[in-house]
Amino acid sequence: MNASKASNFVGKYLKSRKAVYVGVLAVVLLAAAWYWYDQSQRAYVPPDFFEARNRAGEVSVRILQLTDASVQTLRLISTADEKSNHKRGLDLVLEEVDRNEATRAEAIKLSEELKNMALNLGAVRPEKAAHVGLQATTSGLELVQHLINYNNYTQELLGVLQTRLKSNGSPETRQRIEQIILRMNQEAEAVNELNDRYKEEMREFDQLTS
């Protein structure tokens, strides 16, 4: 092989080797990009999110139990009022005032746990799951606000009932009681709707992160 041919051969060889290197580098870069993308989309939920969610569930159960007990007590108060058993009615009102305060305290705890869930969404993967999780926690916080509104109306109702029972069934309080109950029912409807939305959004979240 003469010098010219050798030079051409070496040049072609180097070009060929360069093309191989470029091709290999492109494959490596594509593989690295795909790995990064795959890792970024791989389902992950931080333990703190699960813990806050579990605590929120426990608080929700206590709120449900307290609310059910309140509904029963309000019925008993109404029965006592109808039977002019004002002493019994007043005792029940005082009992319900304490339960109402407990419900409010639990609602605040629920709000705190929902905020803890939201704070951990930045680490959730895939990104779509984090977005759905944010929608769910937002629905949950709206629910808490309506729950607190319901709680406030309950407190107001108890005050009016107490006045009515102390005045031996003052007729002036009847219209006010009906107005408060109407608003309580509106808040209860909002709570139920938001609860359904929250559960649906969390179901989607679980599907995306399973």
C-alpha positions as a Python dict, from the first residue, in 0.01 Angstrom:
ca = {
    (1, 'M'): (0, 0, 0),
    (2, 'N'): (156, 334, -105),
    (3, 'A'): (155, 645, 112),
    (4, 'S'): (-136, 807, -76),
    (5, 'K'): (-357, 502, -45),
    (6, 'A'): (-258, 459, 316),
    (7, 'S'): (-351, 822, 383),
    (8, 'N'): (-688, 777, 214),
    (9, 'F'): (-752, 456, 405),
    (10, 'V'): (-668, 619, 738),
    (11, 'G'): (-887, 919, 655),
    (12, 'K'): (-1183, 698, 566),
    (13, 'Y'): (-1122, 486, 873),
    (14, 'L'): (-1119, 792, 1099),
    (15, 'K'): (-1436, 928, 938),
    (16, 'S'): (-1600, 590, 982),
    (17, 'R'): (-1491, 572, 1343),
    (18, 'K'): (-1614, 930, 1398),
    (19, 'A'): (-1954, 840, 1254),
    (20, 'V'): (-1972, 540, 1485),
    (21, 'Y'): (-1879, 755, 1785),
    (22, 'V'): (-2141, 1015, 1692),
    (23, 'G'): (-2400, 741, 1647),
    (24, 'V'): (-2312, 580, 1980),
    (25, 'L'): (-2321, 919, 2155),
    (26, 'A'): (-2663, 992, 2007),
    (27, 'V'): (-2794, 657, 2128),
    (28, 'V'): (-2650, 716, 2475),
    (29, 'L'): (-2801, 1064, 2494),
    (30, 'L'): (-3140, 937, 2376),
    (31, 'A'): (-3125, 652, 2625),
    (32, 'A'): (-3034, 895, 2904),
    (33, 'A'): (-3317, 1129, 2804),
    (34, 'W'): (-3564, 839, 2795),
    (35, 'Y'): (-3439, 713, 3132),
    (36, 'W'): (-3485, 1060, 3282),
    (37, 'Y'): (-3832, 1087, 3131),
    (38, 'D'): (-3923, 736, 3246),
    (39, 'Q'): (-3797, 810, 3596),
    (40, 'S'): (-3985, 1141, 3606),
    (41, 'Q'): (-4308, 963, 3510),
    (42, 'R'): (-4261, 664, 3741),
    (43, 'A'): (-4530, 663, 4010),
    (44, 'Y'): (-4412, 794, 4345),
    (45, 'V'): (-4598, 930, 4647),
    (46, 'P'): (-4397, 1050, 4948),
    (47, 'P'): (-4469, 877, 5283),
    (48, 'D'): (-4563, 1210, 5441),
    (49, 'F'): (-4851, 1242, 5194),
    (50, 'F'): (-4983, 896, 5287),
    (51, 'E'): (-4952, 972, 5658),
    (52, 'A'): (-5138, 1304, 5626),
    (53, 'R'): (-5405, 1135, 5414),
    (54, 'N'): (-5452, 859, 5672),
    (55, 'R'): (-5482, 1113, 5953),
    (56, 'A'): (-5733, 1312, 5747),
    (57, 'G'): (-5937, 994, 5704),
    (58, 'E'): (-5936, 930, 6079),
    (59, 'V'): (-6046, 1289, 6150),
    (60, 'S'): (-6323, 1259, 5888),
    (61, 'V'): (-6461, 950, 6064),
    (62, 'R'): (-6474, 1138, 6396),
    (63, 'I'): (-6649, 1433, 6229),
    (64, 'L'): (-6905, 1198, 6076),
    (65, 'Q'): (-6972, 1037, 6415),
    (66, 'L'): (-7009, 1377, 6584),
    (67, 'T'): (-7235, 1507, 6308),
    (68, 'D'): (-7460, 1200, 6324),
    (69, 'A'): (-7490, 1244, 6700),
    (70, 'S'): (-7574, 1612, 6651),
    (71, 'V'): (-7854, 1533, 6408),
    (72, 'Q'): (-8003, 1291, 6658),
    (73, 'T'): (-7976, 1544, 6942),
    (74, 'L'): (-8140, 1819, 6737),
    (75, 'R'): (-8433, 1584, 6674),
    (76, 'L'): (-8460, 1519, 7047),
    (77, 'I'): (-8453, 1893, 7115),
    (78, 'S'): (-8732, 1943, 6861),
    (79, 'T'): (-8936, 1667, 7027),
    (80, 'A'): (-8881, 1823, 7370),
    (81, 'D'): (-8995, 2160, 7233),
    (82, 'E'): (-9311, 2010, 7082),
    (83, 'K'): (-9394, 1842, 7414),
    (84, 'S'): (-9318, 2164, 7607),
    (85, 'N'): (-9050, 1976, 7801),
    (86, 'H'): (-8832, 2283, 7819),
    (87, 'K'): (-8603, 2155, 8095),
    (88, 'R'): (-8514, 1849, 7890),
    (89, 'G'): (-8469, 2064, 7582),
    (90, 'L'): (-8230, 2302, 7761),
    (91, 'D'): (-8019, 2013, 7891),
    (92, 'L'): (-7990, 1875, 7539),
    (93, 'V'): (-7894, 2217, 7401),
    (94, 'L'): (-7610, 2249, 7653),
    (95, 'E'): (-7493, 1897, 7563),
    (96, 'E'): (-7498, 1982, 7196),
    (97, 'V'): (-7300, 2306, 7247),
    (98, 'D'): (-7006, 2098, 7374),
    (99, 'R'): (-7034, 1854, 7084),
    (100, 'N'): (-7051, 2141, 6839),
    (101, 'E'): (-6722, 2279, 6972),
    (102, 'A'): (-6563, 1935, 6936),
    (103, 'T'): (-6683, 1915, 6574),
    (104, 'R'): (-6532, 2254, 6496),
    (105, 'A'): (-6199, 2150, 6647),
    (106, 'E'): (-6197, 1835, 6433),
    (107, 'A'): (-6279, 2038, 6121),
    (108, 'I'): (-5972, 2254, 6187),
    (109, 'K'): (-5760, 1939, 6226),
    (110, 'L'): (-5892, 1811, 5894),
    (111, 'S'): (-5795, 2139, 5729),
    (112, 'E'): (-5441, 2106, 5865),
    (113, 'E'): (-5402, 1752, 5732),
    (114, 'L'): (-5531, 1853, 5389),
    (115, 'K'): (-5273, 2133, 5383),
    (116, 'N'): (-5003, 1879, 5477),
    (117, 'M'): (-5113, 1665, 5183),
    (118, 'A'): (-5091, 1966, 4950),
    (119, 'L'): (-4741, 2053, 5073),
    (120, 'N'): (-4615, 1708, 4970),
    (121, 'L'): (-4760, 1712, 4619),
    (122, 'G'): (-4442, 1860, 4474),
    (123, 'A'): (-4270, 1521, 4508),
    (124, 'V'): (-4559, 1320, 4360),
    (125, 'R'): (-4503, 1151, 4025),
    (126, 'P'): (-4633, 1144, 3759),
    (127, 'E'): (-4703, 1514, 3725),
    (128, 'K'): (-5065, 1451, 3626),
    (129, 'A'): (-5119, 1272, 3959),
    (130, 'A'): (-4981, 1575, 4144),
    (131, 'H'): (-5226, 1796, 3953),
    (132, 'V'): (-5520, 1569, 4039),
    (133, 'G'): (-5400, 1556, 4401),
    (134, 'L'): (-5405, 1936, 4413),
    (135, 'Q'): (-5763, 1938, 4283),
    (136, 'A'): (-5860, 1687, 4552),
    (137, 'T'): (-5702, 1881, 4838),
    (138, 'T'): (-5864, 2200, 4711),
    (139, 'S'): (-6203, 2027, 4711),
    (140, 'G'): (-6129, 1901, 5062),
    (141, 'L'): (-6044, 2249, 5190),
    (142, 'E'): (-6362, 2391, 5034),
    (143, 'L'): (-6553, 2111, 5205),
    (144, 'V'): (-6402, 2209, 5541),
    (145, 'Q'): (-6511, 2570, 5493),
    (146, 'H'): (-6870, 2464, 5429),
    (147, 'L'): (-6848, 2230, 5726),
    (148, 'I'): (-6739, 2520, 5947),
    (149, 'N'): (-7026, 2729, 5806),
    (150, 'Y'): (-7265, 2446, 5895),
    (151, 'N'): (-7110, 2434, 6240),
    (152, 'N'): (-7160, 2809, 6285),
    (153, 'Y'): (-7526, 2784, 6185),
    (154, 'T'): (-7568, 2496, 6429),
    (155, 'Q'): (-7425, 2715, 6702),
    (156, 'E'): (-7664, 2994, 6605),
    (157, 'L'): (-7956, 2749, 6602),
    (158, 'L'): (-7868, 2627, 6950),
    (159, 'G'): (-7869, 2987, 7074),
    (160, 'V'): (-8216, 3049, 6930),
    (161, 'L'): (-8344, 2715, 7067),
    (162, 'Q'): (-8210, 2805, 7409),
    (163, 'T'): (-8394, 3138, 7395),
    (164, 'R'): (-8712, 2964, 7280),
    (165, 'L'): (-8699, 2701, 7553),
    (166, 'K'): (-8627, 2957, 7824),
    (167, 'S'): (-8928, 3159, 7707),
    (168, 'N'): (-9153, 2851, 7710),
    (169, 'G'): (-9181, 2824, 7332),
    (170, 'S'): (-9176, 3187, 7222),
    (171, 'P'): (-9347, 3199, 6875),
    (172, 'E'): (-9114, 3479, 6761),
    (173, 'T'): (-8828, 3229, 6737),
    (174, 'R'): (-9006, 2989, 6500),
    (175, 'Q'): (-8934, 3186, 6180),
    (176, 'R'): (-8572, 3238, 6281),
    (177, 'I'): (-8528, 2865, 6342),
    (178, 'E'): (-8670, 2784, 5998),
    (179, 'Q'): (-8430, 3032, 5832),
    (180, 'I'): (-8128, 2883, 6009),
    (181, 'I'): (-8229, 2527, 5922),
    (182, 'L'): (-8264, 2627, 5555),
    (183, 'R'): (-7907, 2760, 5554),
    (184, 'M'): (-7782, 2451, 5737),
    (185, 'N'): (-7938, 2232, 5470),
    (186, 'Q'): (-7770, 2438, 5196),
    (187, 'E'): (-7431, 2398, 5364),
    (188, 'A'): (-7492, 2025, 5414),
    (189, 'E'): (-7571, 1988, 5042),
    (190, 'A'): (-7247, 2167, 4952),
    (191, 'V'): (-7051, 1943, 5189),
    (192, 'N'): (-7200, 1630, 5030),
    (193, 'E'): (-7125, 1748, 4676),
    (194, 'L'): (-6765, 1838, 4763),
    (195, 'N'): (-6719, 1510, 4945),
    (196, 'D'): (-6827, 1319, 4632),
    (197, 'R'): (-6589, 1528, 4421),
    (198, 'Y'): (-6301, 1474, 4664),
    (199, 'K'): (-6353, 1096, 4665),
    (200, 'E'): (-6369, 1083, 4285),
    (201, 'E'): (-6050, 1289, 4250),
    (202, 'M'): (-5867, 1072, 4504),
    (203, 'R'): (-5978, 759, 4315),
    (204, 'E'): (-5820, 905, 4000),
    (205, 'F'): (-5508, 994, 4201),
    (206, 'D'): (-5479, 635, 4323),
    (207, 'Q'): (-5516, 500, 3969),
    (208, 'L'): (-5239, 731, 3844),
    (209, 'T'): (-5001, 636, 4124),
    (210, 'S'): (-5072, 263, 4145),
}
